[in-house]
CSV table of C-alpha atoms in Angstrom, one decimal:
chain,number,residue,atom,x,y,z
B,20,MET,CA,0.0,0.0,0.0
B,21,ASN,CA,1.3,3.4,-0.9
B,22,THR,CA,1.1,5.3,2.4
B,23,PRO,CA,0.7,9.0,2.0
B,24,SER,CA,3.5,11.4,2.9
B,25,ALA,CA,3.2,15.0,4.0
B,26,PRO,CA,5.5,18.0,4.7
B,27,ILE,CA,7.0,18.0,8.2
B,28,THR,CA,5.0,21.0,9.4
B,29,GLN,CA,2.9,23.7,7.7
B,30,ASP,CA,4.4,26.3,10.0
B,31,VAL,CA,6.7,25.7,13.0
B,32,HIS,CA,6.6,29.4,13.8
B,33,THR,CA,4.0,30.1,16.3
B,34,ILE,CA,1.5,32.7,15.1
B,35,PRO,CA,1.1,35.6,17.6
B,36,ARG,CA,-2.4,36.5,18.7
B,37,LYS,CA,-3.4,40.1,17.7
B,38,LEU,CA,-5.3,41.5,20.6
B,39,PRO,CA,-7.9,44.2,19.8
B,40,GLU,CA,-6.4,47.6,20.6
B,41,GLY,CA,-7.6,49.5,23.6
B,42,GLY,CA,-10.2,46.8,24.7
B,43,LYS,CA,-10.7,45.6,28.3
B,44,VAL,CA,-8.2,43.1,29.5
B,45,ASN,CA,-9.6,39.6,30.0
B,46,LEU,CA,-8.6,38.3,33.4
B,47,VAL,CA,-9.2,34.6,32.4
B,48,GLY,CA,-5.9,32.9,31.8
B,49,LEU,CA,-3.7,35.4,33.6
B,50,THR,CA,-1.3,33.7,36.1
B,51,ARG,CA,-1.4,35.1,39.7
B,52,GLU,CA,1.7,37.1,38.9
B,53,GLN,CA,0.2,38.5,35.7
B,54,LEU,CA,-3.1,39.3,37.4
B,55,ARG,CA,-1.2,41.1,40.2
B,56,ASP,CA,0.7,43.3,37.7
B,57,ALA,CA,-2.5,44.0,35.8
B,58,LEU,CA,-4.3,45.1,38.9
B,59,ILE,CA,-1.4,47.4,40.0
B,60,GLU,CA,-1.3,48.9,36.5
B,61,ALA,CA,-5.1,49.6,36.8
B,62,GLY,CA,-4.6,51.5,40.0
B,63,THR,CA,-4.7,48.9,42.8
B,64,PRO,CA,-2.3,50.0,45.6
B,65,GLU,CA,0.7,47.7,45.7
B,66,LYS,CA,0.1,46.7,49.3
B,67,GLN,CA,-3.4,45.5,48.6
B,68,ALA,CA,-2.6,43.7,45.3
B,69,LYS,CA,-1.8,40.2,46.7
B,70,MET,CA,-5.0,40.2,48.7
B,71,ARG,CA,-7.1,41.4,45.7
B,72,VAL,CA,-5.6,38.7,43.5
B,73,GLY,CA,-6.7,36.1,46.0
B,74,GLN,CA,-10.2,37.5,46.2
B,75,ILE,CA,-10.8,37.9,42.5
B,76,TRP,CA,-9.1,34.5,41.8
B,77,GLN,CA,-11.6,32.7,44.1
B,78,TRP,CA,-14.6,34.5,42.5
B,79,VAL,CA,-13.6,33.6,39.0
B,80,TYR,CA,-12.2,30.1,39.4
B,81,HIS,CA,-13.8,28.7,42.5
B,82,TRP,CA,-17.3,30.2,42.2
B,83,GLY,CA,-17.3,30.7,38.4
B,84,VAL,CA,-18.5,34.3,38.7
B,85,ARG,CA,-18.3,36.4,35.5
B,86,ASP,CA,-19.7,39.7,36.8
B,87,PHE,CA,-17.6,42.0,39.0
B,88,ALA,CA,-20.9,43.3,40.6
B,89,GLN,CA,-21.3,39.9,42.3
B,90,MET,CA,-17.9,40.1,44.1
B,91,THR,CA,-19.5,41.2,47.3
B,92,ASN,CA,-16.3,41.2,49.5
B,93,LEU,CA,-14.9,44.0,47.3
B,94,ALA,CA,-15.8,47.7,47.8
B,95,LYS,CA,-18.3,49.1,45.3
B,96,ASP,CA,-15.9,51.7,43.9
B,97,TYR,CA,-13.2,49.0,43.4
B,98,ARG,CA,-15.8,46.8,41.6
B,99,ALA,CA,-16.5,49.7,39.3
B,100,LEU,CA,-12.8,50.2,38.6
B,101,LEU,CA,-12.5,46.5,37.7
B,102,ASP,CA,-15.5,46.7,35.5
B,103,GLU,CA,-14.1,49.7,33.7
B,104,LYS,CA,-10.7,48.1,33.0
B,105,PHE,CA,-11.3,44.3,32.8
B,106,GLU,CA,-13.6,41.6,31.6
B,107,ILE,CA,-14.1,37.9,32.5
B,108,SER,CA,-14.6,36.4,29.2
B,109,VAL,CA,-14.8,32.7,27.9
B,110,PRO,CA,-15.2,31.4,24.4
B,111,GLU,CA,-18.7,31.4,23.0
B,112,VAL,CA,-20.6,28.1,22.5
B,113,VAL,CA,-21.6,27.9,18.8
B,114,THR,CA,-23.0,24.4,18.9
B,115,LYS,CA,-23.2,21.5,21.4
B,116,GLN,CA,-23.8,17.9,20.3
B,117,VAL,CA,-24.4,15.0,22.7
B,118,SER,CA,-23.5,11.5,21.5
B,119,MET,CA,-25.6,8.4,22.2
B,120,ASP,CA,-22.8,7.4,24.7
B,121,GLY,CA,-23.1,10.7,26.6
B,122,THR,CA,-20.0,12.3,25.0
B,123,ARG,CA,-20.5,16.0,24.5
B,124,LYS,CA,-18.8,18.0,21.8
B,125,TYR,CA,-18.7,21.8,21.8
B,126,LEU,CA,-17.8,24.0,18.9
B,127,LEU,CA,-16.4,27.2,20.5
B,128,ARG,CA,-15.9,30.6,18.8
B,129,ILE,CA,-12.9,32.6,20.0
B,130,ALA,CA,-11.6,36.1,19.1
B,131,GLY,CA,-11.2,36.7,15.4
B,132,GLY,CA,-14.2,34.4,14.6
B,133,HIS,CA,-12.1,31.3,14.7
B,134,GLU,CA,-13.5,28.0,16.0
B,135,VAL,CA,-12.1,25.1,18.1
B,136,GLU,CA,-13.7,21.9,19.2
B,137,VAL,CA,-13.7,20.5,22.8
B,138,VAL,CA,-14.9,17.1,23.9
B,139,TYR,CA,-16.2,15.9,27.3
B,140,ILE,CA,-16.2,12.2,27.9
B,141,PRO,CA,-18.1,10.9,30.9
B,142,GLU,CA,-17.1,7.6,32.4
B,143,GLU,CA,-18.1,5.7,35.5
B,144,ASN,CA,-15.3,7.0,37.7
B,145,ARG,CA,-14.1,10.1,35.9
B,146,GLY,CA,-15.0,12.8,33.4
B,147,THR,CA,-12.3,13.7,30.9
B,148,LEU,CA,-12.2,17.0,29.0
B,149,CYS,CA,-10.3,17.0,25.8
B,150,ILE,CA,-9.1,20.5,25.1
B,151,SER,CA,-7.4,22.2,22.1
B,152,SER,CA,-4.3,24.3,22.1
B,153,GLN,CA,-4.3,25.7,18.5
B,154,VAL,CA,-6.8,26.6,15.9
B,155,GLY,CA,-6.1,24.0,13.3
B,156,CYS,CA,-2.8,22.2,13.7
B,157,THR,CA,0.9,22.9,13.1
B,158,LEU,CA,1.4,19.2,12.2
B,159,THR,CA,0.2,17.3,9.2
B,160,CYS,CA,-0.2,13.8,10.5
B,161,SER,CA,-1.8,11.9,7.6
B,162,PHE,CA,-4.3,9.9,9.6
B,163,CYS,CA,-5.7,12.8,11.5
B,164,HIS,CA,-8.6,14.9,10.4
B,165,THR,CA,-7.5,17.9,12.4
B,166,GLY,CA,-4.1,17.7,10.6
B,167,THR,CA,-5.9,18.4,7.3
B,168,GLN,CA,-6.8,21.9,8.6
B,169,LYS,CA,-4.0,24.4,8.3
B,170,LEU,CA,-2.8,26.1,11.4
B,171,VAL,CA,-4.6,29.5,11.9
B,172,ARG,CA,-3.0,30.6,15.2
B,173,ASN,CA,-2.1,29.6,18.7
B,174,LEU,CA,-4.7,29.8,21.4
B,175,THR,CA,-4.1,32.3,24.3
B,176,ALA,CA,-3.8,31.0,27.9
B,177,GLY,CA,-7.3,32.5,28.4
B,178,GLU,CA,-8.8,30.6,25.5
B,179,ILE,CA,-7.3,27.4,26.8
B,180,VAL,CA,-8.6,27.9,30.4
B,181,GLY,CA,-11.9,29.2,29.0
B,182,GLN,CA,-12.5,25.8,27.4
B,183,VAL,CA,-12.5,24.2,30.9
B,184,MET,CA,-14.8,27.0,32.3
B,185,VAL,CA,-17.3,26.5,29.4
B,186,ALA,CA,-17.5,22.8,30.1
B,187,ARG,CA,-18.1,23.5,33.8
B,188,ASP,CA,-20.8,26.0,32.9
B,189,ASP,CA,-22.6,23.4,30.7
B,190,LEU,CA,-22.3,20.7,33.3
B,191,ASP,CA,-23.4,23.1,36.1
B,192,GLU,CA,-20.3,22.2,38.1
B,193,TRP,CA,-19.5,25.5,39.9
B,194,PRO,CA,-20.2,25.2,43.6
B,195,GLN,CA,-23.2,27.1,45.1
B,196,PRO,CA,-22.5,29.4,48.0
B,197,GLY,CA,-23.9,28.0,51.2
B,198,ALA,CA,-24.4,24.5,49.7
B,199,PRO,CA,-22.7,21.5,51.3
B,200,LYS,CA,-19.3,20.8,49.8
B,201,ASP,CA,-19.5,18.3,46.9
B,202,GLU,CA,-16.3,16.4,46.2
B,203,THR,CA,-17.5,14.7,43.1
B,204,ARG,CA,-15.9,16.2,40.0
B,205,LEU,CA,-17.6,16.0,36.7
B,206,VAL,CA,-14.5,17.4,34.9
B,207,SER,CA,-12.0,15.3,36.9
B,208,ASN,CA,-9.3,15.0,34.2
B,209,VAL,CA,-8.0,17.3,31.4
B,210,VAL,CA,-6.2,16.0,28.3
B,211,LEU,CA,-4.4,18.3,25.9
B,212,MET,CA,-5.4,16.1,23.0
B,213,GLY,CA,-7.8,18.3,21.0
B,214,MET,CA,-6.8,20.4,18.1
B,215,GLY,CA,-3.1,21.4,17.8
B,216,GLU,CA,0.3,20.4,19.0
B,217,PRO,CA,0.5,21.8,22.6
B,218,LEU,CA,4.3,22.0,22.6
B,219,TYR,CA,4.3,24.4,19.7
B,220,ASN,CA,2.3,26.7,22.0
B,221,PHE,CA,4.3,26.0,25.1
B,222,ASP,CA,4.1,29.3,27.1
B,223,ASN,CA,0.3,29.6,26.8
B,224,VAL,CA,-0.3,26.0,27.6
B,225,ARG,CA,2.0,26.2,30.7
B,226,ASP,CA,0.3,29.4,31.9
B,227,ALA,CA,-3.2,27.9,31.4
B,228,MET,CA,-2.3,24.7,33.2
B,229,LYS,CA,-0.9,26.8,36.2
B,230,VAL,CA,-4.4,28.4,36.4
B,231,VAL,CA,-6.2,25.0,36.1
B,232,MET,CA,-4.0,23.4,38.7
B,233,ASP,CA,-4.1,26.2,41.3
B,234,GLY,CA,-5.6,24.8,44.5
B,235,GLU,CA,-7.8,27.8,45.2
B,236,GLY,CA,-9.7,27.6,42.0
B,237,ILE,CA,-10.4,24.9,39.4
B,238,SER,CA,-7.9,22.9,41.5
B,239,LEU,CA,-7.1,19.9,39.3
B,240,SER,CA,-3.9,18.0,40.4
B,241,ARG,CA,-1.1,17.8,37.9
B,242,ARG,CA,-1.5,14.1,37.8
B,243,ARG,CA,-5.0,14.6,36.4
B,244,ILE,CA,-3.7,16.5,33.4
B,245,THR,CA,-2.1,14.7,30.4
B,246,LEU,CA,-0.4,16.5,27.6
B,247,SER,CA,-0.1,14.7,24.3
B,248,THR,CA,2.7,15.5,21.9
B,249,SER,CA,3.9,14.2,18.6
B,250,GLY,CA,7.4,14.4,19.9
B,251,ILE,CA,8.7,18.0,20.0
B,252,VAL,CA,11.9,16.9,21.6
B,253,PRO,CA,13.3,20.3,22.7
B,254,GLU,CA,10.2,21.1,24.8
B,255,ILE,CA,9.7,17.7,26.5
B,256,ALA,CA,12.0,18.2,29.5
B,257,LYS,CA,10.6,21.7,29.9
B,258,THR,CA,7.1,20.1,30.2
B,259,ALA,CA,8.2,18.1,33.3
B,260,GLU,CA,9.9,21.1,34.9
B,261,GLU,CA,7.5,23.9,34.1
B,262,ILE,CA,4.1,22.1,34.0
B,263,GLY,CA,4.7,18.8,35.7
B,264,CYS,CA,1.7,17.0,34.2
B,265,LEU,CA,1.6,13.5,32.7
B,266,LEU,CA,2.9,12.9,29.2
B,267,ALA,CA,1.5,11.0,26.3
B,268,ILE,CA,3.3,10.5,23.0
B,269,SER,CA,1.5,10.2,19.6
B,270,PHE,CA,3.8,7.3,18.5
B,271,HIS,CA,1.9,5.3,15.9
B,272,ALA,CA,4.7,3.5,14.2
B,273,THR,CA,7.8,1.3,15.0
B,274,THR,CA,10.0,2.2,12.1
B,275,ASP,CA,11.2,5.7,10.9
B,276,GLU,CA,10.0,4.9,7.4
B,277,VAL,CA,6.4,4.5,8.5
B,278,ARG,CA,6.5,7.2,11.2
B,279,ASP,CA,7.9,9.7,8.7
B,280,ARG,CA,4.7,9.2,6.7
B,281,LEU,CA,2.2,9.1,9.6
B,282,VAL,CA,3.8,11.7,11.9
B,283,PRO,CA,6.0,13.8,9.6
B,284,VAL,CA,7.7,15.7,12.5
B,285,ASN,CA,9.6,12.4,12.9
B,286,LYS,CA,11.8,13.6,10.0
B,287,LYS,CA,13.0,16.2,12.4
B,288,TRP,CA,13.2,14.2,15.6
B,289,ASN,CA,13.3,10.5,14.8
B,290,ILE,CA,12.2,7.5,16.9
B,291,GLU,CA,15.7,7.0,18.5
B,292,THR,CA,16.0,10.7,19.4
B,293,LEU,CA,12.5,10.8,20.9
B,294,LEU,CA,12.9,7.7,23.0
B,295,ASN,CA,16.3,8.8,24.3
B,296,THR,CA,14.7,12.1,25.4
B,297,LEU,CA,11.8,10.1,27.1
B,298,ARG,CA,14.3,7.9,28.9
B,299,ASP,CA,15.7,11.1,30.5
B,300,TYR,CA,12.2,12.5,31.3
B,301,PRO,CA,12.6,14.1,34.7
B,302,ARG,CA,9.2,12.7,36.0
B,303,LEU,CA,9.6,9.2,34.7
B,304,SER,CA,8.6,6.6,37.3
B,305,ASN,CA,6.3,3.6,37.7
B,306,SER,CA,3.7,5.9,39.3
B,307,GLU,CA,4.0,8.4,36.4
B,308,ARG,CA,4.3,6.3,33.4
B,309,ILE,CA,4.5,7.7,29.9
B,310,THR,CA,1.5,6.8,27.7
B,311,PHE,CA,2.3,5.8,24.1
B,312,GLU,CA,-0.7,6.4,21.8
B,313,TYR,CA,-0.8,4.1,18.9
B,314,VAL,CA,-3.5,4.4,16.3
B,315,MET,CA,-4.4,1.0,14.6
B,316,LEU,CA,-4.3,1.4,10.8
B,317,LYS,CA,-5.1,-1.7,8.7
B,318,ASP,CA,-2.0,-3.1,7.0
B,319,VAL,CA,0.1,-0.1,7.9
B,320,ASN,CA,1.3,-0.5,11.4
B,321,ASP,CA,-0.7,-3.4,12.9
B,322,SER,CA,1.4,-6.5,12.3
B,323,ASP,CA,2.7,-8.9,15.0
B,324,ALA,CA,6.2,-7.7,13.9
B,325,ASP,CA,5.2,-4.1,14.7
B,326,ALA,CA,3.9,-5.2,18.2
B,327,LYS,CA,7.2,-7.0,18.9
B,328,ARG,CA,9.3,-4.0,17.7
B,329,LEU,CA,7.2,-1.6,19.8
B,330,VAL,CA,7.9,-3.6,23.0
B,331,LYS,CA,11.6,-3.7,22.1
B,332,LEU,CA,11.8,0.0,21.4
B,333,ILE,CA,10.3,1.1,24.7
B,334,ARG,CA,12.1,-1.4,26.9
B,335,GLY,CA,13.2,0.3,30.1
B,336,ILE,CA,10.6,3.2,29.9
B,337,PRO,CA,7.8,2.9,32.5
B,338,ALA,CA,4.9,3.0,30.0
B,339,LYS,CA,1.5,2.0,29.0
B,340,ILE,CA,0.4,1.7,25.4
B,341,ASN,CA,-3.0,3.0,24.5
B,342,LEU,CA,-4.2,1.3,21.3
B,343,ILE,CA,-6.6,3.5,19.4
B,344,PRO,CA,-8.8,1.9,16.7
B,345,PHE,CA,-8.6,4.4,13.8
B,346,ASN,CA,-11.6,6.7,13.8
B,347,GLU,CA,-12.6,7.1,10.2
B,348,TRP,CA,-13.5,10.5,8.7
B,349,PRO,CA,-14.8,11.6,5.3
B,350,GLY,CA,-12.0,11.1,2.8
B,351,ALA,CA,-9.7,9.4,5.2
B,352,PRO,CA,-6.8,7.6,3.4
B,353,TYR,CA,-6.8,4.7,5.9
B,354,GLN,CA,-9.0,2.0,7.4
B,355,ARG,CA,-9.4,0.8,11.0
B,356,SER,CA,-7.5,-2.5,11.8
B,357,ASP,CA,-9.8,-5.5,12.2
B,358,TRP,CA,-10.8,-6.2,15.8
B,359,GLU,CA,-9.0,-9.6,15.9
B,360,ARG,CA,-5.8,-7.9,14.7
B,361,ILE,CA,-6.1,-5.2,17.4
B,362,GLU,CA,-6.6,-7.9,20.1
B,363,ALA,CA,-3.7,-10.0,18.8
B,364,PHE,CA,-1.5,-6.8,18.8
B,365,ALA,CA,-2.6,-6.0,22.4
B,366,ASP,CA,-1.9,-9.5,23.5
B,367,ILE,CA,1.7,-9.4,22.5
B,368,ILE,CA,2.2,-6.1,24.3
B,369,TYR,CA,0.4,-7.4,27.4
B,370,LYS,CA,2.5,-10.5,27.5
B,371,ALA,CA,5.6,-8.4,27.4
B,372,GLY,CA,4.4,-6.8,30.7
B,373,TYR,CA,2.8,-3.5,29.5
B,374,ALA,CA,-0.7,-2.4,30.1
B,375,SER,CA,-2.3,-2.2,26.6
B,376,PRO,CA,-5.9,-0.9,26.9
B,377,ILE,CA,-7.8,-0.6,23.7
B,378,ARG,CA,-9.5,2.8,23.7
B,379,THR,CA,-13.2,2.4,23.1
B,380,PRO,CA,-14.1,4.9,20.4
B,381,ARG,CA,-16.4,7.5,21.9
B,382,GLY,CA,-18.6,10.0,20.2
B,383,GLU,CA,-18.1,8.7,16.7
B,384,ASP,CA,-21.7,9.5,15.8
B,385,ILE,CA,-20.9,13.2,16.3
B,386,MET,CA,-17.3,13.1,14.9
B,387,ALA,CA,-15.9,13.7,18.4
B,388,ALA,CA,-13.6,10.7,18.5
B,389,CYS,CA,-9.8,10.9,18.6
B,390,GLY,CA,-8.4,12.5,15.4
B,391,GLN,CA,-11.8,13.6,14.1
B,392,LEU,CA,-11.8,17.2,15.5
B,393,LYS,CA,-12.0,20.0,13.1
B,394,SER,CA,-13.9,23.2,13.1
B,395,ALA,CA,-17.3,22.9,11.3
B,396,THR,CA,-16.6,25.7,8.8
B,397,GLU,CA,-13.3,24.0,7.7
B,398,ARG,CA,-14.9,20.6,7.5
B,399,ALA,CA,-17.6,21.8,5.1
B,400,ARG,CA,-15.0,23.7,3.0
B,401,LYS,CA,-12.8,20.8,1.9
B,402,SER,CA,-13.6,18.2,-0.7
B,403,LYS,CA,-12.5,14.5,-0.6
B,404,ALA,CA,-10.2,15.2,-3.5
B,405,GLN,CA,-8.5,18.1,-1.7
B,406,ILE,CA,-7.9,16.0,1.4
B,407,ALA,CA,-6.4,13.2,-0.7
B,408,SER,CA,-4.1,15.5,-2.6
B,409,GLU,CA,-2.9,17.2,0.6
B,410,ALA,CA,-2.1,13.8,2.1
B,411,GLY,CA,-0.1,13.0,-1.0
B,412,LEU,CA,-2.3,10.3,-2.4
């Protein structure tokens, strides 16, 4: 089979976000330090700034309040000052779809009229929110629908945090003042596995996760956040040091020849370079294993030989291997591996001592499954022939 090839990246340069001139500053996504600086610049006395940060932070991220007038422990004139200079703004929900299995997919509009997709996956003992880090994607992985959409720009930290806040709004998850404390979390886990390559938007992703992990607000522990990367080697150690979350690698192949085609960034940092970097990953331990994501593509990467090579390659790295049955999309150049093939592959990995869960496709009926995300306007705009020619078929 002639597997399609693609350029390494459409644009490895991050595209800066042009903020509207002279508008109100959005507080969502500012780190505590940035919020403090913004309040001082707006006229808050320096001695009061730390206390004000704590108060505003709790209103925005613990109680989910969007209106300064409701911040009753702040003086009226100070609330008026905040309202004049700042806003508390999250992305706008354009559409919400609910799958037969309970998965929810949101199409969100952000500044500039761009759109991103966010998916909420409810399970028995957790609720996982899959969030996006870019509009479109820097990478051109040939099996991924999102990768057929060109990169438009990086999301700001506020737009990344805003996705979590929108989901909590929809799930009615903000606590009610005076109500008994409820420890159940509907959004218990966040995965940076939506649109985009998070490590090509490192600073905004790091700042957003600082906000999400802060104990006085949304308060998700770093071990409940997983960042998925295609293997942007220079940023991997920084992820451990500056974010500290769990790491997942979009691996998908056991030879450079096949991975070059599936994940073209492999031409820049090949399998050996990537695995050597992972062996040195500062947080690597049995309790914080690296997840290797492996999409199962019929007759491309699903042979017994591939399974045995995979086990050999990752030897010595505390890991689990997440097998993802390929989620087909209109014009996709691949097919999903047969179920028996996936199970045989999983069995080889399991017998070698690695956990090898097969990810149940979720939300396929609403195109919310892994690798299917794409903004609706883009999806409608491209023909099957265009997708095929861009994938090099």
